[in-house]
Coordinates of C-alpha atoms in Angstrom, one line a residue:
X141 CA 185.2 90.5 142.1
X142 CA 188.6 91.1 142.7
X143 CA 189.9 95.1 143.0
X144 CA 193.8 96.4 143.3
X145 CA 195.4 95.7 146.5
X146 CA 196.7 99.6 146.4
X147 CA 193.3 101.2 145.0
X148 CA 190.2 100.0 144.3
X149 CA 190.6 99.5 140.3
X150 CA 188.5 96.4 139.8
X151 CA 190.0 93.5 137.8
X152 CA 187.3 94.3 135.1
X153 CA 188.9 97.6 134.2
X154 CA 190.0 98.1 130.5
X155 CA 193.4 97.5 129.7
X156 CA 194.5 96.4 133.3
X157 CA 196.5 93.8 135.0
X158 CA 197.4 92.8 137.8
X159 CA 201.0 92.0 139.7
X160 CA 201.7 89.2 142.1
X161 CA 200.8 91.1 145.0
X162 CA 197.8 92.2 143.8
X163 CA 198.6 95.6 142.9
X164 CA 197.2 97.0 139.7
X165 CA 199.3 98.2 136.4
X166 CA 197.9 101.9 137.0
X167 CA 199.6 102.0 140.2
X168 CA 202.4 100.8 139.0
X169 CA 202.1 103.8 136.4
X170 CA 201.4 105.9 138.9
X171 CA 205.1 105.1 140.9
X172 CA 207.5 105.2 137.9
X173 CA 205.7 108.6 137.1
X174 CA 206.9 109.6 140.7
X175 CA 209.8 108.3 140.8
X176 CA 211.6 107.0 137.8
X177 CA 210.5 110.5 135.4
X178 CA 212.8 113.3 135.4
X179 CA 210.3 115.9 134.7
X180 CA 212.5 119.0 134.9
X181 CA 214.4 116.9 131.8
X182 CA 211.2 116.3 130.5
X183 CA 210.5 120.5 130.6
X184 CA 213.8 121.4 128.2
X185 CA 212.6 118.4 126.1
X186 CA 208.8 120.4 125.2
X187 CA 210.5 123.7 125.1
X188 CA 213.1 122.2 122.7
X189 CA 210.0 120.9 120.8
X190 CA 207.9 124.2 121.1
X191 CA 210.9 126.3 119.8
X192 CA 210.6 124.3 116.3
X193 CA 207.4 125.2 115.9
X194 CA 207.3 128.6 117.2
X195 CA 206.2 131.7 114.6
X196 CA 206.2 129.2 111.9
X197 CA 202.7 129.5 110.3
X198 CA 199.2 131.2 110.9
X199 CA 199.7 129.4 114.1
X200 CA 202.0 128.0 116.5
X201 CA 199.6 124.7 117.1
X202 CA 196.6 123.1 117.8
X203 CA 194.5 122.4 120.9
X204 CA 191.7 120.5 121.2
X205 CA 189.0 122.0 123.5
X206 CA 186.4 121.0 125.1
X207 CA 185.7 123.4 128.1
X208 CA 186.2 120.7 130.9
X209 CA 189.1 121.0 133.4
X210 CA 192.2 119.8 131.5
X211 CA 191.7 121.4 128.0
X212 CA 191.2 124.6 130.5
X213 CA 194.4 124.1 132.2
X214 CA 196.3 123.0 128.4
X215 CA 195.4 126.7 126.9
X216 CA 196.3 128.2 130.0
X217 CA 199.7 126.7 130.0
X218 CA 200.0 126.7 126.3
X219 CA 199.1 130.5 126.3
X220 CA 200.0 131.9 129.6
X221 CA 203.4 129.5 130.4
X222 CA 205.1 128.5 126.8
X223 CA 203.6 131.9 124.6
X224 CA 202.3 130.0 122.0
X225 CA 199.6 131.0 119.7
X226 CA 197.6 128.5 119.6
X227 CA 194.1 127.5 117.5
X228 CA 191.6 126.1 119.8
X229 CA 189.4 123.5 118.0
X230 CA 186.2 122.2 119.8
X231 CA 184.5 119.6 118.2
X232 CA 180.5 119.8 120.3
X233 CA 179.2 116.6 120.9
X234 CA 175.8 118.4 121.4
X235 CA 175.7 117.6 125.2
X236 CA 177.2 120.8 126.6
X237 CA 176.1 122.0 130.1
X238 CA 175.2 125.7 130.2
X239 CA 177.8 126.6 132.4
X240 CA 180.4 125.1 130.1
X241 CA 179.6 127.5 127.6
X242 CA 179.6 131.0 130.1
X243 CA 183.1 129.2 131.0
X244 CA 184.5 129.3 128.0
X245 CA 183.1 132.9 127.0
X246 CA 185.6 134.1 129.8
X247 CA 188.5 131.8 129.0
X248 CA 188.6 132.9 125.5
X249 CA 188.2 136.6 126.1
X250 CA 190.5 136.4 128.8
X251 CA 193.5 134.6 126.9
X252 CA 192.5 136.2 123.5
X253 CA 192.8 132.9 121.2
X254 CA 191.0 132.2 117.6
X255 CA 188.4 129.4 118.3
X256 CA 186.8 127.3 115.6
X257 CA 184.0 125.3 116.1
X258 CA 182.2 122.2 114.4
X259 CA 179.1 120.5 115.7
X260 CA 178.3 117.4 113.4
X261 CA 174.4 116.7 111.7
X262 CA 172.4 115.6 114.9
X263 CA 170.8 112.9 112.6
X264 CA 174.0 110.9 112.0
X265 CA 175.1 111.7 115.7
X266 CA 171.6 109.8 116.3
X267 CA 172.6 106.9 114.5
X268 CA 176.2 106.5 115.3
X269 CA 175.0 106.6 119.1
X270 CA 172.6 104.1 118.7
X271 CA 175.1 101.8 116.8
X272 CA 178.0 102.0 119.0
X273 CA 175.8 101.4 122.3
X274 CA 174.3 97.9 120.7
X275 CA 177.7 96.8 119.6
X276 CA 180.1 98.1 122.6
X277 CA 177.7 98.9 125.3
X278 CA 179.2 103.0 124.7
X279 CA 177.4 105.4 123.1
X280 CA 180.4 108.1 123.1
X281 CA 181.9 106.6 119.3
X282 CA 181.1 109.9 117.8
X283 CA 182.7 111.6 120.7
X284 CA 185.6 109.9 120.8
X285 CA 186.3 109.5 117.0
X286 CA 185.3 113.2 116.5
X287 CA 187.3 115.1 118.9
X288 CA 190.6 113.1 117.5
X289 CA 189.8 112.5 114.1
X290 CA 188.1 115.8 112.9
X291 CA 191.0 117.9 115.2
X292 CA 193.8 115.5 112.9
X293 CA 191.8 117.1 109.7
X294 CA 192.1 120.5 110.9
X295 CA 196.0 120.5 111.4
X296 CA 195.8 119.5 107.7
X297 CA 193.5 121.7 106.5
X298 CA 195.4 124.7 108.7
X299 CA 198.9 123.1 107.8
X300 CA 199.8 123.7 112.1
X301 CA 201.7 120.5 112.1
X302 CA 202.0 120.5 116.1
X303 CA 199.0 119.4 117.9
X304 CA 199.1 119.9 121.8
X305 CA 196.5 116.9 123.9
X306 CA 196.3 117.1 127.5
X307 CA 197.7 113.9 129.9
X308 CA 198.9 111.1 129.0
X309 CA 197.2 107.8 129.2
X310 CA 199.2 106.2 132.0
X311 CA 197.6 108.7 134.3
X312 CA 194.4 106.2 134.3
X313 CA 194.9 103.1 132.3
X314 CA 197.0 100.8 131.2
X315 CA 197.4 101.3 127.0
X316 CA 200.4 103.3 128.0
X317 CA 203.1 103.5 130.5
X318 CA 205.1 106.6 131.9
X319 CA 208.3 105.6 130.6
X320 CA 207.2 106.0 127.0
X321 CA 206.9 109.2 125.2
X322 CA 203.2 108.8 124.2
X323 CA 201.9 110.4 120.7
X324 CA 198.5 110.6 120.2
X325 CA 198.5 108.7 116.6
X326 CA 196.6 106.5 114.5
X327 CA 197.8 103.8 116.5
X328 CA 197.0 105.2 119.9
X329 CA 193.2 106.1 118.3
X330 CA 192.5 102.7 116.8
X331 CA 194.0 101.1 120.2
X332 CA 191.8 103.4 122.7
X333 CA 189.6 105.7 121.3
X334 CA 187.7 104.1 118.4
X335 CA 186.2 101.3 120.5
X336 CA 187.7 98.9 117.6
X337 CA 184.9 100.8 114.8
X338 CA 186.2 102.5 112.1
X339 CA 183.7 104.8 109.9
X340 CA 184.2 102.6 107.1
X341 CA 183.1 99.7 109.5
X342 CA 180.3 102.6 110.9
X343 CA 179.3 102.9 107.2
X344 CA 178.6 99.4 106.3
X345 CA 177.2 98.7 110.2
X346 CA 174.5 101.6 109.4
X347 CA 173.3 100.1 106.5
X348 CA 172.8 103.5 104.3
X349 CA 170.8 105.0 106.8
X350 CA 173.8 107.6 106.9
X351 CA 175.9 108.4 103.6
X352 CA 179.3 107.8 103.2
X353 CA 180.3 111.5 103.3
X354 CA 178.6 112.5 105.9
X355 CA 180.6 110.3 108.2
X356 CA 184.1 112.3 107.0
X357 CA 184.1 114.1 110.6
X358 CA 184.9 110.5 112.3
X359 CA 187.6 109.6 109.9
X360 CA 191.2 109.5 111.0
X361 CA 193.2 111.4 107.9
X362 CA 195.6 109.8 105.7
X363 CA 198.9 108.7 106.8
X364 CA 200.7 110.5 103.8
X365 CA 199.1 113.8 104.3
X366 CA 199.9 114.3 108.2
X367 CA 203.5 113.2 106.8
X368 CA 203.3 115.7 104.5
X369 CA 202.9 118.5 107.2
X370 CA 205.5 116.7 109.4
X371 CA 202.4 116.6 112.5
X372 CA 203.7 116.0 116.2
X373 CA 201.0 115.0 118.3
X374 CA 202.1 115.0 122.1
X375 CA 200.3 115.2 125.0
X376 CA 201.1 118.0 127.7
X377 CA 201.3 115.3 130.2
X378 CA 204.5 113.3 128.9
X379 CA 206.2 116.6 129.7
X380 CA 205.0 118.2 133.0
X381 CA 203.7 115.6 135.9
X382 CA 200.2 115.9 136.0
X383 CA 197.9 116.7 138.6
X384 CA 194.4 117.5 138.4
X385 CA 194.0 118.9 141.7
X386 CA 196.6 121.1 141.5
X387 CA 195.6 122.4 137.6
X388 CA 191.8 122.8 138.9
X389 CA 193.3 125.3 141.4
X390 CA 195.1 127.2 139.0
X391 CA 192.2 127.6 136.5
X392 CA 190.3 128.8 138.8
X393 CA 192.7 131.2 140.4
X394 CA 193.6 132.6 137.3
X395 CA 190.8 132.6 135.0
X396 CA 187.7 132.5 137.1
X397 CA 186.4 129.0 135.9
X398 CA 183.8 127.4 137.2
X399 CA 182.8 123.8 138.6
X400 CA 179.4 122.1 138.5
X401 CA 178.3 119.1 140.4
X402 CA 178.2 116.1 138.4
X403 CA 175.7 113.0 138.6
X404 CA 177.0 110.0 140.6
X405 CA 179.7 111.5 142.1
X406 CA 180.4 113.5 145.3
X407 CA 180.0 117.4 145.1
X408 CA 183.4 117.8 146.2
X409 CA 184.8 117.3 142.7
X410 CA 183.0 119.6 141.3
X411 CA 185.5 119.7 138.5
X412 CA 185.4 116.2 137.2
X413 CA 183.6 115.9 133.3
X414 CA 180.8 119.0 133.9
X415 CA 181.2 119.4 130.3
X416 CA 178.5 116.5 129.1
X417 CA 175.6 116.5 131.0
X418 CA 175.5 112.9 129.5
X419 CA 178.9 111.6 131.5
X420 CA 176.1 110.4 134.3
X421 CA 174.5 107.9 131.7
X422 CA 178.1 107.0 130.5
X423 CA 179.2 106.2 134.7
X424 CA 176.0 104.4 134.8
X425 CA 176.7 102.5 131.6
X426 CA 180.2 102.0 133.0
X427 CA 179.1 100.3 135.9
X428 CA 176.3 97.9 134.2
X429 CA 179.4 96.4 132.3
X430 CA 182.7 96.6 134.5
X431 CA 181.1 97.6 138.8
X432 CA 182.6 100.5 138.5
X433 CA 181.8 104.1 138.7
X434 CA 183.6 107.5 138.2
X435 CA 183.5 107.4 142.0
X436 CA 185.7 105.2 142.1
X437 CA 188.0 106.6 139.0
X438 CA 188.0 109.4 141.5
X439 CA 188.7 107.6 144.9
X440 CA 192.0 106.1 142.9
X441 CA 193.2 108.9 141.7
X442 CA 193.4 110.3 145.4
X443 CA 194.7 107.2 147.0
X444 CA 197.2 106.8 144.4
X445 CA 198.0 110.7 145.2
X446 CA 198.1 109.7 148.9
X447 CA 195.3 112.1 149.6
X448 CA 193.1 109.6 150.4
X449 CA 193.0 106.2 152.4
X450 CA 191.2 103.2 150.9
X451 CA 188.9 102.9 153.1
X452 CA 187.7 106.6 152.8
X453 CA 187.3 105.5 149.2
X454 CA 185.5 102.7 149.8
X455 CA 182.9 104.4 151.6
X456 CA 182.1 107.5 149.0
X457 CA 181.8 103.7 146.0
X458 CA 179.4 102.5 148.4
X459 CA 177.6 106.0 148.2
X460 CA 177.5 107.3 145.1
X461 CA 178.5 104.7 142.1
X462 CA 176.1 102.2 140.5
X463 CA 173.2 105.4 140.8
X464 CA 170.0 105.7 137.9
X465 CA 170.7 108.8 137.1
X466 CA 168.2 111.1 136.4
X467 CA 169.1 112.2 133.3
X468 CA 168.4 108.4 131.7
X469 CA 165.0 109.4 131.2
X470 CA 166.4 112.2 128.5
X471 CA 168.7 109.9 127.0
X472 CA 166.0 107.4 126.3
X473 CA 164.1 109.9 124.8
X474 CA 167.0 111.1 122.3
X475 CA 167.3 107.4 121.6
X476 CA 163.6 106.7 121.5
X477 CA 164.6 103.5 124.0
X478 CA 162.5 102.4 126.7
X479 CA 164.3 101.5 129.8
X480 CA 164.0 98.2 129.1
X481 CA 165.6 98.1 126.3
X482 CA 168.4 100.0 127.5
X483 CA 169.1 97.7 130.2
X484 CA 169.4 95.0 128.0
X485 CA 171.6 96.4 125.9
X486 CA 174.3 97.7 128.1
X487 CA 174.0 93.7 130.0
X488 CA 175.2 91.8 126.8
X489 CA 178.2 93.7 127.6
X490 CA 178.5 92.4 131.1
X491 CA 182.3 92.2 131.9
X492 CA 183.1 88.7 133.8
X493 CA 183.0 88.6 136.9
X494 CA 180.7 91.1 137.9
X495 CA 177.0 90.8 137.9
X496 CA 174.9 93.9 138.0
X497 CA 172.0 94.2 139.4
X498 CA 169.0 95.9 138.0
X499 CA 167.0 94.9 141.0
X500 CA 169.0 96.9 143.6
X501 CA 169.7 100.3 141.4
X502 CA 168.6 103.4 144.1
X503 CA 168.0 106.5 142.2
X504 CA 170.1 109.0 141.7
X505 CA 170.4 112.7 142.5
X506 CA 168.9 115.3 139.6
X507 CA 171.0 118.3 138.7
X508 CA 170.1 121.4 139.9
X509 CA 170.6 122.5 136.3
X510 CA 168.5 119.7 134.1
X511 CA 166.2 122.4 133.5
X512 CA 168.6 124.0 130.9
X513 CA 169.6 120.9 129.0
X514 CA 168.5 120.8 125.4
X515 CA 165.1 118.7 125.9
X516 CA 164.5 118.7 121.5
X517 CA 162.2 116.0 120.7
X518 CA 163.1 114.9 116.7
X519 CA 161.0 112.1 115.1
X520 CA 162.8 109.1 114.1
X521 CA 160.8 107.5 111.6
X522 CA 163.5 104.9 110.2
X523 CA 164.1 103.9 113.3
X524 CA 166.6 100.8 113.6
X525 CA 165.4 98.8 116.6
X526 CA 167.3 97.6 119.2
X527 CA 168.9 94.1 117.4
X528 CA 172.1 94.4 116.0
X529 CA 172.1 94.7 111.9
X530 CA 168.9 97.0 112.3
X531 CA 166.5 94.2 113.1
X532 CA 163.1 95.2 114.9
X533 CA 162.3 93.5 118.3

């Protein structure tokens, strides 16, 4: 299988290609971000933006929260840097570490910001995980639907047309470049977020195991009302160059966050995705289909920040991605999945080349905190089997 010449982005990544020399699109990204982007330009531009929307409602915007790194470092800078008043809206996927919430106890105290909170039926979540993971190999469609979709809904419902996201999407992949001002709309949703599955196509999928209202979290609002509020939704990222490392220091400078070790990667990024103690399953799931871990998400990140040589990447892949992680054995049980039937599953969605193999899996390390994690046992008696269309094995 062949990887970037630069980093070590394999050519099964999502949304990738590949130039002449071998060098990856992300890269490429990565250089024009560098040095094409006038980012103090960039600056006036979001203050001019900021300043229209400034003391204009109950609100100044909308941020989308999720208690990991970035969303940290976006209320920071949204409260602390630009002044705004901001509502925070967290949309809980029900897979929060414990830490995530004792995080976000002190981040909201500490900035003083109005928080609302929606956690969707556990039963539906249930179903629209199971569906999504037979049919795209992912089992994050309520996730990923949710946090945009729902968030879109509240701006409506709080009429704060200006909706503040976090970086842009040419900082890993390829759906967007740099040298476009990136909005997060309907278009970027159905093109990267929505894994091609709308909930009217969830609906009909589901058979009406799940009612049609009850699905109303995952559905992207109408065109016509966001144009009715006049909604800007930018990301942070398309104004001020991004940099993780740099953002982790801050937060945790400033605010006292925390990290947490994650599963299949190396301790030292203890800031990477702590806020699903399910993001070990997705690497693994990751890996099944495309070779590739969040280890080596990580590794390119570094090299293409040169704070890291390839070869130093190469060896912490070879360490820690491709890992059972420990926490499978819960998933399963949410699922009500044997392990073999999990395996074949996420294999159908083999990405060509690569070939994974089940054979040669080592286990991974447990979490010092798996205790903690919500361990609820709920009977499933309609259960759907395994087959897509609801079919029984």
């Amino acid at each position: 299988m062949l990887s970037c010449s630069k980093c070590l982005l394999p050519e099964t990544a999502e949304a990738t290609s590949f130039d002449e020399a071998g060098s990856c699109s992300v890269c490429a990204q990565i250089e024009v971000r560098d040095t094409q982007i006038n980012w103090d330009e960039r600056y006036k531009q979001l203050m001019e933006l900021v300043g229209q929307y400034r003391d204009k409602g109950l609100y100044d915007c909308i941020l989308p929260y999720s208690g990991g790194k970035d969303s940290v470092f976006q209320l920071w800078y949204v409260v602390r840097k630009l002044g705004l008043k901001p509502l925070v809206v967290r949309f809980d996927h029900w897979f929060y570490r414990p830490l995530v919430e004792e995080n976000n106890t002190s981040v909201f105290k500490q900035l003083g910001v109005d928080v609302l909170n929606f956690t969707p039926n556990w039963h539906v979540v249930r179903e629209l995980m199971l569906e999504s993971l037979k049919r795209r190999g992912d089992f994050c469609w309520h996730c990923h639907t949710g946090i945009y979709a729902h968030t879109m809904q509240i701006a409506i419902r709080y009429e704060t047309p200006l909706l503040i996201w976090g970086e842009s999407l040419a900082e890993y992949q390829s759906f967007y470049s740099y040298d476009e001002m990136e909005e997060v709309d309907e278009k970027r949703f159905n093109r990267a977020m929505n894994l091609g599955i709308t909930a009217d196509d969830m609906y009909e999928f589901l058979g009406g195991r799940v009612a049609k209202r009850d699905l109303y979290p995952f559905v992207y609002p109408p065109r016509k009302e966001l144009m009715r509020i006049k909604c800007r939704s930018v990301c942070l990222g398309s104004y001020i160059k991004w940099d993780t490392k740099k953002h982790v220091e801050i937060i945790k400078s400033e605010l006292g966050w925390k990290g947490q070790e994650v599963e299949g990667i190396p301790p030292e990024y203890d800031y990477e995705k702590i806020e699903c103690f399910f993001q070990g399953v997705r690497d693994y799931l990751k890996y099944i289909k495309r070779g590739m871990g969040r280890t080596n998400h990580l590794a390119n990140i570094d090299i293409r920040n040169k704070r890291m040589t390839r070869e130093q990447g190469e060896a912490l892949v070879r360490e820690f991605d491709g890992k059972r992680p420990p926490s499978l054995d819960l998933f399963l049980d949410y699922l009500q999945l044997s392990e073999e039937q999990f395996l074949g599953i996420a294999i159908k969605h083999e990405v060509s080349p690569w070939q994974f193999s089940p054979n040669t899996v080592e286990p991974g390390r447990r979490m010092p905190d798996m205790y903690k994690w919500n361990n609820t046992h709920v009977p499933w008696p309609n259960h759907p089997g395994v087959e897509i269309g609801g079919g029984k094995e």
